[in-house]
Tab-separated table of C-alpha atoms and ligand atoms in Angstrom:
chain	number	residue	atom	x	y	z
I	1	MET	CA	92.384	37.008	210.058
I	2	THR	CA	92.825	39.118	213.208
I	3	ARG	CA	96.314	40.986	213.760
I	4	ALA	CA	97.283	38.438	216.688
I	5	GLU	CA	96.472	35.741	214.385
I	6	LEU	CA	99.010	37.008	211.332
I	7	LEU	CA	101.652	37.342	214.207
I	8	THR	CA	101.240	33.793	215.173
I	9	LEU	CA	101.737	32.470	211.697
I	10	GLU	CA	104.208	34.959	210.714
I	11	LYS	CA	106.403	33.454	213.712
I	12	ARG	CA	105.357	29.791	212.833
I	13	HIS	CA	106.129	30.111	208.992
I	14	LEU	CA	108.496	33.147	207.647
I	15	TRP	CA	111.873	33.699	207.367
I	16	HIS	CA	113.276	37.147	206.763
I	17	PRO	CA	116.036	38.501	204.962
I	18	PHE	CA	119.162	39.686	206.637
I	19	THR	CA	117.768	39.215	210.070
I	20	PRO	CA	118.366	37.404	213.353
I	21	MET	CA	115.576	34.782	213.003
I	22	ARG	CA	115.803	33.658	216.869
I	23	GLU	CA	115.422	37.230	218.117
I	24	TRP	CA	112.266	37.983	215.774
I	25	CYS	CA	110.542	34.730	216.359
I	26	ASP	CA	110.704	35.616	220.579
I	27	ALA	CA	107.526	35.568	222.155
I	28	LEU	CA	107.918	39.672	223.143
I	29	HIS	CA	108.828	40.763	219.419
I	30	GLU	CA	105.772	42.286	217.520
I	31	PRO	CA	107.131	42.526	213.925
I	32	LEU	CA	106.031	45.696	212.299
I	33	MET	CA	103.124	44.994	210.030
I	34	LEU	CA	102.984	47.780	207.041
I	35	VAL	CA	99.561	47.696	205.501
I	36	LYS	CA	99.452	51.191	203.622
I	37	GLY	CA	101.370	54.132	201.839
I	38	ARG	CA	100.922	57.167	200.423
I	39	GLY	CA	103.742	59.572	199.552
I	40	CYS	CA	106.395	58.908	201.930
I	41	SER	CA	104.554	57.642	204.554
I	42	LEU	CA	103.637	54.543	205.536
I	43	TRP	CA	100.855	53.148	207.839
I	44	ASP	CA	101.133	49.578	210.457
I	45	SER	CA	98.393	47.434	211.168
I	46	GLU	CA	97.547	49.515	214.123
I	47	GLY	CA	96.758	52.871	212.247
I	48	ARG	CA	100.038	54.451	213.392
I	49	GLU	CA	102.233	56.643	210.286
I	50	TYR	CA	105.649	56.735	209.927
I	51	LEU	CA	108.076	58.068	207.257
I	52	ASP	CA	109.680	55.963	205.287
I	53	GLY	CA	113.284	56.904	205.598
I	54	ASN	CA	115.016	54.727	203.569
I	55	SER	CA	112.622	54.398	200.326
I	56	SER	CA	111.841	51.118	201.370
I	57	ILE	CA	115.299	50.003	200.919
I	58	TRP	CA	116.291	52.277	198.563
I	59	THR	CA	113.669	51.184	195.766
I	60	ASN	CA	110.968	53.942	195.867
I	61	ALA	CA	111.143	57.035	193.888
I	62	HIS	CA	108.303	59.064	193.613
I	63	GLY	CA	106.528	57.912	197.152
I	64	HIS	CA	104.030	55.426	197.823
I	65	ALA	CA	100.435	54.541	195.821
I	66	HIS	CA	101.449	57.282	193.450
I	67	PRO	CA	98.520	58.252	191.191
I	68	ALA	CA	99.687	57.592	188.013
I	69	ILE	CA	101.915	54.659	188.485
I	70	ASN	CA	98.719	52.839	190.261
I	71	ALA	CA	96.967	53.454	187.207
I	72	ALA	CA	99.635	52.592	184.789
I	73	ILE	CA	99.686	49.308	186.740
I	74	ALA	CA	95.740	48.809	186.739
I	75	ASP	CA	95.727	49.674	182.985
I	76	GLN	CA	98.135	47.326	181.760
I	77	LEU	CA	96.527	44.645	184.474
I	78	GLN	CA	93.289	44.827	182.178
I	79	ARG	CA	95.751	43.645	179.245
I	80	VAL	CA	97.807	41.387	180.717
I	81	ALA	CA	100.118	41.040	183.900
I	82	HIS	CA	103.269	39.062	182.293
I	83	THR	CA	104.283	37.132	179.407
I	84	SER	CA	107.418	35.076	178.263
I	85	PHE	CA	110.216	37.427	177.113
I	86	LEU	CA	111.483	34.252	175.547
I	87	GLY	CA	110.422	34.167	171.869
I	88	PHE	CA	107.958	37.002	172.304
I	89	THR	CA	107.767	40.651	172.797
I	90	HIS	CA	105.136	43.395	173.963
I	91	PRO	CA	104.809	47.314	173.691
I	92	PRO	CA	105.403	48.018	176.973
I	93	ALA	CA	109.235	46.479	177.050
I	94	ILE	CA	109.966	48.159	173.873
I	95	GLU	CA	108.640	51.773	174.579
I	96	LEU	CA	110.590	51.345	177.682
I	97	ALA	CA	113.709	50.140	176.243
I	98	LYS	CA	113.462	53.057	174.024
I	99	ALA	CA	112.981	55.702	176.954
I	100	LEU	CA	115.929	54.261	179.020
I	101	VAL	CA	118.136	54.770	175.380
I	102	ASP	CA	117.065	57.919	175.422
I	103	LEU	CA	118.288	58.930	178.898
I	104	PHE	CA	121.802	58.730	177.558
I	105	PRO	CA	122.131	61.016	174.477
I	106	SER	CA	125.452	59.801	173.563
I	107	GLY	CA	123.797	56.815	172.070
I	108	ARG	CA	126.599	54.370	173.219
I	109	LEU	CA	124.421	52.507	175.698
I	110	SER	CA	121.753	51.243	172.838
I	111	ARG	CA	121.054	47.624	173.920
I	112	VAL	CA	118.710	46.619	176.626
I	113	PHE	CA	118.399	43.345	178.546
I	114	TYR	CA	115.606	43.017	180.685
I	115	SER	CA	115.708	40.888	183.864
I	116	ASP	CA	113.811	40.978	187.533
I	117	ASN	CA	116.507	42.202	190.333
I	118	GLY	CA	119.490	44.109	191.089
I	119	SER	CA	121.463	40.798	191.439
I	120	THR	CA	120.289	39.366	187.860
I	121	ALA	CA	121.218	42.628	186.238
I	122	ILE	CA	125.082	42.269	187.533
I	123	GLU	CA	125.041	38.813	186.977
I	124	SER	CA	123.543	39.518	183.148
I	125	ALA	CA	126.595	41.986	182.812
I	126	VAL	CA	129.251	40.036	184.199
I	127	ARG	CA	128.112	36.968	181.980
I	128	MET	CA	128.195	39.325	178.822
I	129	ALA	CA	131.651	40.981	179.835
I	130	LEU	CA	132.969	37.209	180.234
I	131	GLN	CA	131.295	35.443	177.145
I	132	TYR	CA	131.767	38.483	175.353
I	133	TRP	CA	136.165	38.084	175.246
I	134	GLN	CA	135.681	34.260	175.088
I	135	ARG	CA	133.762	34.719	172.081
I	136	ASN	CA	135.930	37.202	170.141
I	137	GLY	CA	139.491	36.268	170.869
I	138	ARG	CA	140.460	37.166	174.100
I	139	PRO	CA	139.369	33.957	176.127
I	140	GLU	CA	142.437	34.860	178.565
I	141	ARG	CA	140.238	37.752	179.977
I	142	ASP	CA	138.595	35.728	182.732
I	143	THR	CA	138.686	37.978	185.303
I	144	LEU	CA	137.116	40.744	186.813
I	145	PHE	CA	138.173	43.503	189.191
I	146	SER	CA	136.091	44.956	191.738
I	147	PHE	CA	136.278	47.534	195.017
I	148	ASP	CA	137.057	46.439	198.565
I	149	GLY	CA	133.375	47.218	200.170
I	150	GLY	CA	131.688	46.914	196.837
I	151	TYR	CA	128.080	45.187	197.271
I	152	HIS	CA	126.592	43.871	193.633
I	153	GLY	CA	123.610	41.816	195.262
I	154	ASP	CA	123.107	38.519	196.816
I	155	THR	CA	123.296	35.645	194.534
I	156	LEU	CA	126.309	33.898	194.415
I	157	GLY	CA	127.181	35.296	190.999
I	158	ALA	CA	127.002	38.887	192.173
I	159	ALA	CA	127.722	38.054	195.860
I	160	SER	CA	131.552	37.023	194.679
I	161	LEU	CA	132.122	40.443	193.417
I	162	GLY	CA	131.480	41.520	196.620
I	163	GLY	CA	133.996	43.605	198.693
I	164	LEU	CA	132.099	43.145	201.941
I	165	PRO	CA	132.780	39.493	203.636
I	166	VAL	CA	129.395	39.519	205.428
I	167	TYR	CA	127.430	39.024	202.319
I	168	LYS	CA	130.050	36.201	200.995
I	169	GLY	CA	128.345	33.533	203.155
I	170	SER	CA	131.085	30.700	202.197
I	171	GLY	CA	133.735	33.303	201.313
I	172	ASN	CA	134.229	31.640	197.978
I	173	ASP	CA	134.456	32.698	194.577
I	174	PHE	CA	131.840	30.962	192.337
I	175	GLY	CA	132.844	30.079	188.775
I	176	TYR	CA	134.966	32.936	187.674
I	177	LYS	CA	137.986	34.781	188.959
I	178	VAL	CA	137.584	38.444	191.071
I	179	ILE	CA	140.119	40.583	192.202
I	180	CYS	CA	139.419	42.974	194.706
I	181	VAL	CA	141.010	46.286	194.866
I	182	PRO	CA	140.867	49.277	197.363
I	183	SER	CA	141.332	52.063	195.298
I	184	MET	CA	142.210	53.383	191.837
I	185	GLU	CA	145.428	53.696	193.045
I	186	ALA	CA	145.821	49.933	193.882
I	187	LEU	CA	144.151	49.312	190.170
I	188	HIS	CA	147.321	51.454	188.582
I	189	ALA	CA	149.877	49.693	190.978
I	190	LEU	CA	148.517	46.270	189.559
I	191	PRO	CA	151.011	44.041	187.661
I	192	GLU	CA	150.659	44.092	183.598
I	193	VAL	CA	149.813	40.160	183.979
I	194	ALA	CA	147.148	40.467	186.194
I	195	ILE	CA	145.448	43.289	183.851
I	196	ALA	CA	146.012	40.928	181.083
I	197	ARG	CA	143.412	38.871	182.159
I	198	LEU	CA	141.042	41.332	182.871
I	199	ALA	CA	137.355	41.312	181.446
I	200	GLY	CA	136.257	44.320	183.203
I	201	VAL	CA	135.972	46.616	186.235
I	202	ILE	CA	132.923	46.875	188.181
I	203	ILE	CA	131.834	49.602	190.944
I	204	GLU	CA	129.197	51.270	192.420
I	205	PRO	CA	129.449	54.863	190.917
I	206	LEU	CA	129.822	57.895	193.413
I	207	VAL	CA	128.631	56.098	196.518
I	208	GLN	CA	129.131	52.516	197.837
I	209	GLY	CA	125.603	51.667	199.599
I	210	ALA	CA	125.959	48.521	201.632
I	211	ALA	CA	129.287	49.726	202.901
I	212	GLY	CA	127.721	52.436	205.063
I	213	ILE	CA	127.094	55.170	202.256
I	214	ARG	CA	130.874	55.732	201.281
I	215	THR	CA	131.851	58.060	198.823
I	216	TRP	CA	134.533	58.176	196.040
I	217	PRO	CA	136.452	61.052	196.069
I	218	ALA	CA	135.324	63.492	193.243
I	219	GLY	CA	136.733	62.343	189.758
I	220	MET	CA	137.564	59.092	190.175
I	221	LEU	CA	134.648	57.744	188.138
I	222	LYS	CA	135.991	59.578	185.184
I	223	GLN	CA	139.712	58.284	186.106
I	224	LEU	CA	138.496	54.863	186.000
I	225	GLU	CA	136.621	55.091	182.470
I	226	THR	CA	139.886	56.397	181.309
I	227	TRP	CA	141.689	53.681	182.765
I	228	CYS	CA	139.283	51.116	181.539
I	229	GLY	CA	139.835	52.969	178.100
I	230	GLU	CA	143.424	52.361	177.429
I	231	ARG	CA	143.022	49.141	178.314
I	232	ASP	CA	140.039	48.172	176.189
I	233	VAL	CA	138.256	46.457	179.224
I	234	PHE	CA	134.978	47.093	179.612
I	235	LEU	CA	133.581	49.304	182.725
I	236	ILE	CA	130.407	47.721	184.491
I	237	LEU	CA	128.357	50.507	186.575
I	238	ASP	CA	126.121	48.991	189.021
I	239	GLU	CA	123.732	51.910	189.455
I	240	VAL	CA	121.062	49.342	191.325
I	241	MET	CA	120.969	51.685	193.783
I	242	THR	CA	122.261	55.432	192.383
I	243	GLY	CA	120.034	55.013	189.642
I	244	PHE	CA	116.972	57.246	189.021
I	245	GLY	CA	117.961	60.631	190.715
I	246	ARG	CA	119.195	59.095	194.016
I	247	THR	CA	122.116	61.094	193.737
I	248	GLY	CA	120.488	64.581	192.328
I	249	ARG	CA	120.873	63.303	188.596
I	250	MET	CA	119.259	60.676	186.810
I	251	PHE	CA	122.115	58.714	186.773
I	252	ALA	CA	125.320	59.033	189.215
I	253	CYS	CA	127.409	58.841	185.867
I	254	GLU	CA	126.162	61.746	184.880
I	255	HIS	CA	128.112	63.736	187.667
I	256	GLU	CA	131.464	63.043	186.093
I	257	ASP	CA	129.998	62.426	182.501
I	258	VAL	CA	130.931	58.833	182.092
I	259	ILE	CA	129.355	56.172	179.781
I	260	PRO	CA	130.112	52.766	180.686
I	261	ASP	CA	129.908	49.662	178.657
I	262	PHE	CA	127.345	48.097	180.978
I	263	LEU	CA	124.946	50.158	183.233
I	264	CYS	CA	123.218	48.136	185.714
I	265	LEU	CA	119.393	49.039	187.039
I	266	ALA	CA	116.949	47.751	189.445
I	267	LYS	CA	115.381	49.281	192.486
I	268	GLY	CA	113.973	52.351	191.653
I	269	LEU	CA	113.289	51.267	187.689
I	270	SER	CA	109.716	50.598	188.233
I	271	GLY	CA	109.244	53.426	191.015
I	272	GLY	CA	110.051	50.964	193.222
I	273	TYR	CA	106.640	48.897	192.827
I	274	LEU	CA	107.625	45.744	190.878
I	275	PRO	CA	110.914	43.761	190.689
I	276	LEU	CA	112.175	45.080	187.258
I	277	ALA	CA	115.934	45.191	186.327
I	278	VAL	CA	118.036	46.236	183.124
I	279	THR	CA	121.595	45.570	181.783
I	280	LEU	CA	122.216	48.246	179.435
I	281	THR	CA	125.282	48.035	176.674
I	282	THR	CA	126.790	48.907	173.778
I	283	GLU	CA	126.269	47.947	170.192
I	284	ARG	CA	129.666	46.499	170.207
I	285	VAL	CA	129.188	44.076	172.831
I	286	PHE	CA	125.863	43.012	171.411
I	287	GLU	CA	127.335	42.303	168.066
I	288	GLY	CA	129.577	40.139	170.107
I	289	PHE	CA	127.134	37.734	170.405
I	290	LEU	CA	125.821	37.652	166.582
I	291	GLY	CA	128.206	34.634	165.251
I	292	GLU	CA	126.767	32.245	163.510
I	293	GLY	CA	124.577	29.965	165.846
I	294	GLN	CA	125.507	32.281	168.737
I	295	THR	CA	122.936	32.778	171.995
I	296	PHE	CA	123.521	34.435	175.123
I	297	TYR	CA	122.228	31.678	177.195
I	298	TYR	CA	120.866	33.228	180.395
I	299	GLY	CA	117.205	34.999	181.335
I	300	HIS	CA	114.483	34.209	183.723
I	301	SER	CA	110.932	33.581	183.878
I	302	PHE	CA	109.511	37.082	184.543
I	303	THR	CA	112.124	38.711	182.400
I	304	GLY	CA	110.529	41.738	181.174
I	305	ASN	CA	107.160	41.740	183.159
I	306	GLN	CA	104.878	43.898	181.529
I	307	LEU	CA	103.259	45.124	184.807
I	308	GLY	CA	106.974	46.299	185.476
I	309	CYS	CA	107.589	47.481	182.412
I	310	ALA	CA	104.153	49.692	182.713
I	311	ALA	CA	105.216	50.893	186.298
I	312	ALA	CA	108.690	51.887	185.083
I	313	LEU	CA	107.257	53.718	181.768
I	314	ALA	CA	104.840	55.602	184.504
I	315	SER	CA	107.832	56.603	186.674
I	316	LEU	CA	109.964	57.902	183.774
I	317	LYS	CA	106.867	60.029	182.977
I	318	ILE	CA	106.638	61.440	186.276
I	319	PHE	CA	110.273	62.088	186.338
I	320	LYS	CA	109.269	64.483	183.185
I	321	ASP	CA	105.932	65.530	184.165
I	322	GLU	CA	107.111	66.478	187.857
I	323	ALA	CA	110.761	68.017	186.853
I	324	VAL	CA	111.817	65.800	189.596
I	325	ILE	CA	115.562	65.975	188.970
I	326	GLU	CA	115.151	70.044	188.440
I	327	HIS	CA	113.513	70.011	191.863
I	328	LEU	CA	116.337	67.619	193.417
I	329	ALA	CA	118.959	70.320	194.012
I	330	GLU	CA	117.279	72.325	196.374
I	331	LYS	CA	116.019	69.543	198.564
I	332	VAL	CA	119.869	68.017	198.793
I	333	LYS	CA	120.649	71.247	199.914
I	334	THR	CA	117.931	71.240	202.700
I	335	LEU	CA	119.239	67.563	203.549
I	336	THR	CA	122.851	69.090	204.292
I	337	GLN	CA	121.351	71.855	206.548
I	338	LEU	CA	119.231	69.893	208.282
I	339	LEU	CA	121.988	67.235	209.019
I	340	GLY	CA	124.172	70.142	210.181
I	341	ILE	CA	122.346	69.654	213.619
I	342	LEU	CA	124.091	66.199	214.166
I	343	ARG	CA	127.444	67.455	212.784
I	344	ASP	CA	128.953	68.011	216.085
I	345	HIS	CA	126.905	65.452	218.408
I	346	PRO	CA	129.198	63.810	220.663
I	347	HIS	CA	128.483	60.255	219.293
I	348	VAL	CA	128.435	61.087	215.529
I	349	LYS	CA	131.478	60.061	213.835
I	350	ASP	CA	130.820	60.901	210.462
I	351	ILE	CA	128.372	62.153	208.228
I	352	ARG	CA	128.377	61.366	204.140
I	353	GLN	CA	125.827	62.385	202.026
I	354	CYS	CA	125.525	62.132	198.071
I	355	GLY	CA	122.373	63.764	196.977
I	356	LEU	CA	119.277	62.497	198.606
I	357	VAL	CA	121.656	59.214	199.999
I	358	ALA	CA	122.850	60.084	203.466
I	359	GLY	CA	124.982	58.098	206.298
I	360	ILE	CA	125.329	58.990	209.806
I	361	GLU	CA	128.079	56.943	211.472
I	362	LEU	CA	127.466	56.626	214.967
I	363	CYS	CA	130.674	56.248	217.736
I	364	ARG	CA	131.296	55.362	221.198
I	365	SER	CA	133.362	58.909	221.572
I	366	ARG	CA	134.913	61.153	219.239
I	367	GLU	CA	137.995	62.079	221.276
I	368	PRO	CA	139.389	59.751	221.627
I	369	LEU	CA	137.875	58.298	218.744
I	370	VAL	CA	136.428	54.891	219.779
I	371	ASP	CA	133.856	52.753	217.816
I	372	TYR	CA	130.905	51.019	219.228
I	373	ASP	CA	131.265	47.223	219.023
I	374	PRO	CA	129.424	45.781	216.102
I	375	ALA	CA	127.860	43.435	218.440
I	376	GLU	CA	126.181	46.134	220.560
I	377	ARG	CA	124.363	46.811	217.201
I	378	MET	CA	123.918	50.132	218.616
I	379	GLY	CA	122.895	51.265	214.602
I	380	ALA	CA	119.811	48.921	215.047
I	381	LYS	CA	119.041	50.020	218.437
I	382	VAL	CA	118.922	53.629	217.035
I	383	CYS	CA	116.912	52.565	214.443
I	384	LEU	CA	114.410	50.764	216.310
I	385	ALA	CA	114.108	53.782	218.537
I	386	ALA	CA	113.396	55.691	215.846
I	387	ARG	CA	110.256	54.056	214.931
I	388	ALA	CA	108.712	55.691	218.175
I	389	HIS	CA	109.698	59.101	216.771
I	390	GLY	CA	107.902	58.318	213.420
I	391	LEU	CA	110.376	57.173	211.209
I	392	LEU	CA	111.410	53.917	209.701
I	393	THR	CA	114.699	53.138	208.522
I	394	ARG	CA	117.839	50.605	208.608
I	395	PRO	CA	121.537	50.754	209.320
I	396	VAL	CA	124.545	49.445	207.966
I	397	VAL	CA	126.265	48.481	211.248
I	398	ASP	CA	126.477	51.824	212.719
I	399	THR	CA	125.803	53.818	209.828
I	400	LEU	CA	122.043	55.215	209.955
I	401	VAL	CA	120.677	55.567	206.270
I	402	LEU	CA	118.411	58.137	205.475
I	403	MET	CA	117.489	57.881	201.701
I	404	PRO	CA	114.259	59.219	201.318
I	405	PRO	CA	112.112	59.106	198.359
I	406	LEU	CA	112.255	61.924	195.884
I	407	CYS	CA	109.203	63.420	196.615
I	408	VAL	CA	110.108	63.961	199.936
I	409	THR	CA	109.077	67.487	201.401
I	410	ASP	CA	111.479	69.911	203.374
I	411	ALA	CA	109.333	69.462	206.724
I	412	GLN	CA	109.401	65.409	206.307
I	413	MET	CA	113.007	66.029	205.947
I	414	GLU	CA	112.479	67.722	209.206
I	415	ARG	CA	110.952	65.387	211.100
I	416	MET	CA	113.453	62.756	209.701
I	417	VAL	CA	116.281	64.055	211.099
I	418	GLU	CA	114.603	65.206	214.224
I	419	ALA	CA	113.229	61.799	214.827
I	420	LEU	CA	116.984	60.253	214.328
I	421	ARG	CA	118.518	62.914	216.769
I	422	LEU	CA	115.706	62.080	219.493
I	423	ALA	CA	116.553	58.338	218.771
I	424	ILE	CA	119.873	58.552	219.261
I	425	ALA	CA	119.214	60.450	222.872
I	426	ASP	CA	116.944	57.577	223.801
I	427	VAL	CA	119.290	55.118	223.580
I	428	ILE	CA	122.669	56.815	223.924
I	429	GLY	CA	122.224	59.682	226.229
Q	501	LIG	C1	120.609	46.367	196.231
Q	501	LIG	C2	121.907	46.543	195.511
Q	501	LIG	C3	121.738	45.444	194.651
Q	501	LIG	C4	121.063	44.211	194.405
Q	501	LIG	O1	119.837	44.339	194.134
Q	501	LIG	P1	118.491	43.040	194.284
Q	501	LIG	O2	117.377	43.387	193.937
Q	501	LIG	O3	118.472	43.222	196.177
Q	501	LIG	O4	119.331	41.898	193.922
Q	501	LIG	C5	123.055	45.262	193.686
Q	501	LIG	N1	123.979	46.549	193.637
Q	501	LIG	C6	123.768	47.922	194.665
Q	501	LIG	C7	124.661	48.490	194.185
Q	501	LIG	C8	122.562	47.626	195.260
Q	501	LIG	O5	122.609	48.793	196.292
C-alpha cells in the first residue's frame, strides 16, 4: 500500500488512545508513521530521522532494534511464540523469574506473577492484597490508600487507584474502596478507624510520571515503608515507569533501601519490545493463598508470553554486559547540566528530574507566575514543534517530558534539549 492509501485507511478505521480524534481525522492532519528504529533514533515513512525523547511512551530501555534483544526474540520464535501459562510452564518464564528475584538480594520478593501490561500488574497486586486479608482473618481490610496525582493504569481496577481525575472516566471507584491522600503528613493524620480498614498503600516511588514528573521529597518512601510496617499493611510499589534504570538505579526503591510487599513492573521489563508484566511478592502473601482448595482466580491469555520472557532475559543480560546502571550516573549529571540552559527561560516554570526522567513545565510568565490555560494545549504544541527539530516526545499538559532510552549518548541528549529550546521559541517566541 502507498503511504497515501495507508493514511486514508488510518483515518477511516483507527481509533487512538488519549487522542482527540476529531483533530486527528482532519483532512489537513498528517499522522506520523514510524517505520524503523535503531538505538535512540526512529524513522518515519518519509525517511526522516527523530530522536525518541520519551522512550516510546516510557517503555524502551536499551534503544530500538538492539541486536541482542532482536536475536533473543528471533531465537525464541524458532521454538514457540506463545503457550498457555494456565496449567503449563516454560523455561524462559522460569529463568526470568529467577533473574528478577535475584535483583533483590534480601530474598524477600520471592514470588513472580506474570501478566501483560502495567495495569494488570497493578490489578494483580490489588487483588492479592485484598484477598490476602479476606482469606487470612482480616476481612475488614477492604480499602487501599493511594496518593493524589498517582497514576496506576487505565483498566477500571487500576484507574480506581488513580489520583488524577482525567483518567477515571466516570469518576467512580470500581469494586473496592480507595482513599486518596496528598502526602505522608496526610497519612499520619488519618483516624485509626480508617487505618483499621486498610489493606495496602500504593505509590509510584520517587517520582509520579503521569502527574507531570513530580518528585517526592527524599526519605518519603522510607517513611512510608516504616509506616506500613508498623501497621502491618501492605506496601505496593508501582515501578511500571521507574523500573529498569530510569531513576539511575535498577529500581527506584533501591534509592531508599525499601523492599515492598508487592512490586509491579512492566514497560521496560522486556526492554520495551513486547507487552510483558510481573507482580513480585513475598512468600508470606503467597502462603496466604495455600489453604485447602484455594486458588488465585486471576489471569490473562498472554500471561508469561514466551517471546516477551525471552526479550526480558536478553534485556537483563544487556544491563550486565553493557554495565548500563554503572554508566547512568554520568548521563544523569549530563542531562542536569544540559537542562540548565532552560532553567532561567522566561517560559519555564520548573524543571524536575529523577535520574533520566525529566519534566520541563511551561508557564505564560514567571513573575508574576501565570500558567497557561490547559485548553491552549501549549505543551502539545511545543512537542509538535519539536518534531521539526528531530525530537519525538509527548507532554503531560504543560510539562514537556524527556525520558530518553538508557543508551542515550551525551550528544543525543544535547540535541534533545536543543530541540525543546527551539520548539519553545517557535511556539512561544
Ligand atoms: C504506564 C504506567 C502504568 C500502566 O501501564 P500500562 O502498560 O500502560 O497498562 C501504571 N503505572 C505507571 C506508573 C505507569 O507509568
